[in-house]
Amino acid sequence: MDEAAGRTRSERLAAEIAEAIVTGALAPGSRLDEQAIADQYGVSRTPVREALRHLGSSGLVEVRPRRGAVVAQVTADQLAELFVAMGEIEATCARLAAQSMSPLERRRLDALHDAMGDLARGGDLAAYAQANTAFHGAIYAGAHNGVLLDFAAGLRRRLQPYREAQFRLSGRLARSHAEHSAVVAAILAGRAAEAHAAMLRHVTLVESSVEGLLAREVTGERRAARPEGPRSRSG
Amino acid sequence: MDEAAGRTRSERLAAEIAEAIVTGALAPGSRLDEQAIADQYGVSRTPVREALRHLGSSGLVEVRPRRGAVVAQVTADQLAELFVAMGEIEATCARLAAQSMSPLERRRLDALHDAMGDLARGGDLAAYAQANTAFHGAIYAGAHNGVLLDFAAGLRRRLQPYREAQFRLSGRLARSHAEHSAVVAAILAGRAAEAHAAMLRHVTLVESSVEGLLAREVTGERRAARPEGPRSRSG
DNA sequence: GCACCGGAAATTGCATGCAACTTGGTAAGA
DNA sequence: TCTTACCAAGTTGCATGCAATTTCCGGTGC
């Protein structure tokens, strides 16, 4: 039946709404009407409210007191900040991983990296993207720090839509794999500072390539999405 | 009178409960009975539930589905992870601050640091602790990254109880100020890598001094595992 | 004596209802 | 025509009530 029986309705709602957001089914800026969502899922407003609050504290939705919730509107500035933070956290995890990964973890990272080389040469975008998530996840885990792991995972989820777009660029796969090679080599050799630098360089390049896409999307976007309201975003 | 009039009851409740936790009025592990809290604050359970969920996602309380909420129980291992993460984030902010602080921000940081020198020499623990929060906050802000700022502020709040204990140690004030000097000098000169290293060293020293206190506190309450987890797994 | 089992109390999760606030639209006045 | 006041509709915040689950406690069997 429902294998999620142990979880509460609000948890399942939060998971479903989050899925709808990261997959793009709910566009940024969309209003999240409590009653409408409640009707849609056949529950009352109470668990919907809890789910929205939960997503609010994870940054996926923006809850404004007495004014309802909307799918988090990521401005260009905020996206840049997210990418910088992501890069720094990933680089930190890479440095810690170089210091404290177990031999088994290192072997697995190496094997995963090798397998991704085949995927990159084969040009399988979807498979590479999935393996890429596992690759970065392995490095987060290798840092042996649950706090950083949670933070990195949350950031990655928020950046998921923008990150996927980046792989559509031709030639990014081989380049991504080459950058990974530098990271893996440093981690396997235990060269912490080098692992940090290599990962930071990698994510910074991802960021700059995404920024190109974003510039087109944000500035050239038609009114179809209808952002909630042009609030003065001077900062 | 009530300057929090614009905020909702659940927000005020969250702030008050958080205050009670970080000040130690609510001990770690305490059960947080919804009805009891509701009666205590003269509200219904609904806003209490929302406040508890909010605090749950910030890490201050642990909410277990269908089993109620308790003040987050921080084990020795988790505390170590929190300090490591805090140190890495602070160091990252220091490096970014060295790169991107405005001249005004640098002057203000320098002035604050000077003022803290007087407080340290005067031995005013409370004033120094307050200024210390402002000092680190200035560096978070100097990184010009709201994501890292939020993360650092959240971590700092969770570590607040343990951090305060550390200042009670004699001689820590002068030592703290000396370590700050290295950080400030690097930031003002724009030496990013040096700022990173100096801040990491500073926070690591704070961590090790707190670990001594914690060892006594934790073992006094309940027999805990060895403070240093087995990093290299045998098997 | 100890483990196991069953029922009652307590507590959480959710549904429903109402009041307060926000918002969109309309009309009056300058 | 633009601004402002106001009113109505819609939405959120909160209180209350009920059902489901957990927890506690006493009894029973081994």
Short mmCIF file of C-alpha atoms in Angstrom, two decimals, chain A residues 93-110 112 134-145 183-184 186-190 195 199, chain B residues 231-233:
data_model
loop_
_atom_site.label_atom_id
_atom_site.label_comp_id
_atom_site.label_asym_id
_atom_site.label_seq_id
_atom_site.Cartn_x
_atom_site.Cartn_y
_atom_site.Cartn_z
CA CYS A 93 33.83 19.32 2.04
CA ALA A 94 36.47 18.37 -0.53
CA ARG A 95 39.24 19.55 1.77
CA LEU A 96 37.80 17.69 4.74
CA ALA A 97 37.24 14.64 2.57
CA ALA A 98 40.87 14.68 1.53
CA GLN A 99 41.79 14.65 5.19
CA SER A 100 39.36 12.13 6.58
CA MET A 101 37.94 9.84 3.93
CA SER A 102 38.39 6.17 4.70
CA PRO A 103 40.25 3.98 2.20
CA LEU A 104 36.97 2.38 1.24
CA GLU A 105 35.37 5.75 0.57
CA ARG A 106 38.33 6.78 -1.53
CA ARG A 107 38.14 3.62 -3.62
CA ARG A 108 34.43 4.12 -4.18
CA LEU A 109 34.92 7.74 -5.18
CA ASP A 110 37.61 6.70 -7.64
CA LEU A 112 32.48 6.36 -9.47
CA ALA A 134 26.12 10.82 -6.44
CA PHE A 135 29.67 12.08 -6.98
CA HIS A 136 29.17 15.29 -5.11
CA GLY A 137 27.15 13.46 -2.47
CA ALA A 138 30.06 11.10 -1.90
CA ILE A 139 32.32 14.06 -1.25
CA TYR A 140 29.84 15.62 1.18
CA ALA A 141 29.65 12.32 3.00
CA GLY A 142 33.41 11.98 2.95
CA ALA A 143 33.72 15.13 4.99
CA HIS A 144 32.24 13.16 7.88
CA ASN A 145 30.20 16.10 9.07
CA VAL A 183 39.39 17.00 -7.45
CA VAL A 184 39.58 13.22 -7.20
CA ALA A 186 43.80 15.63 -4.79
CA ILE A 187 41.38 13.84 -2.49
CA LEU A 188 42.88 10.41 -3.13
CA ALA A 189 46.34 11.77 -2.46
CA GLY A 190 45.18 13.52 0.69
CA ALA A 195 41.27 19.49 -3.22
CA MET A 199 36.59 21.92 -6.24
CA ARG B 231 37.50 7.98 12.21
CA SER B 232 39.17 5.09 10.42
CA ARG B 233 36.79 2.22 10.47
#
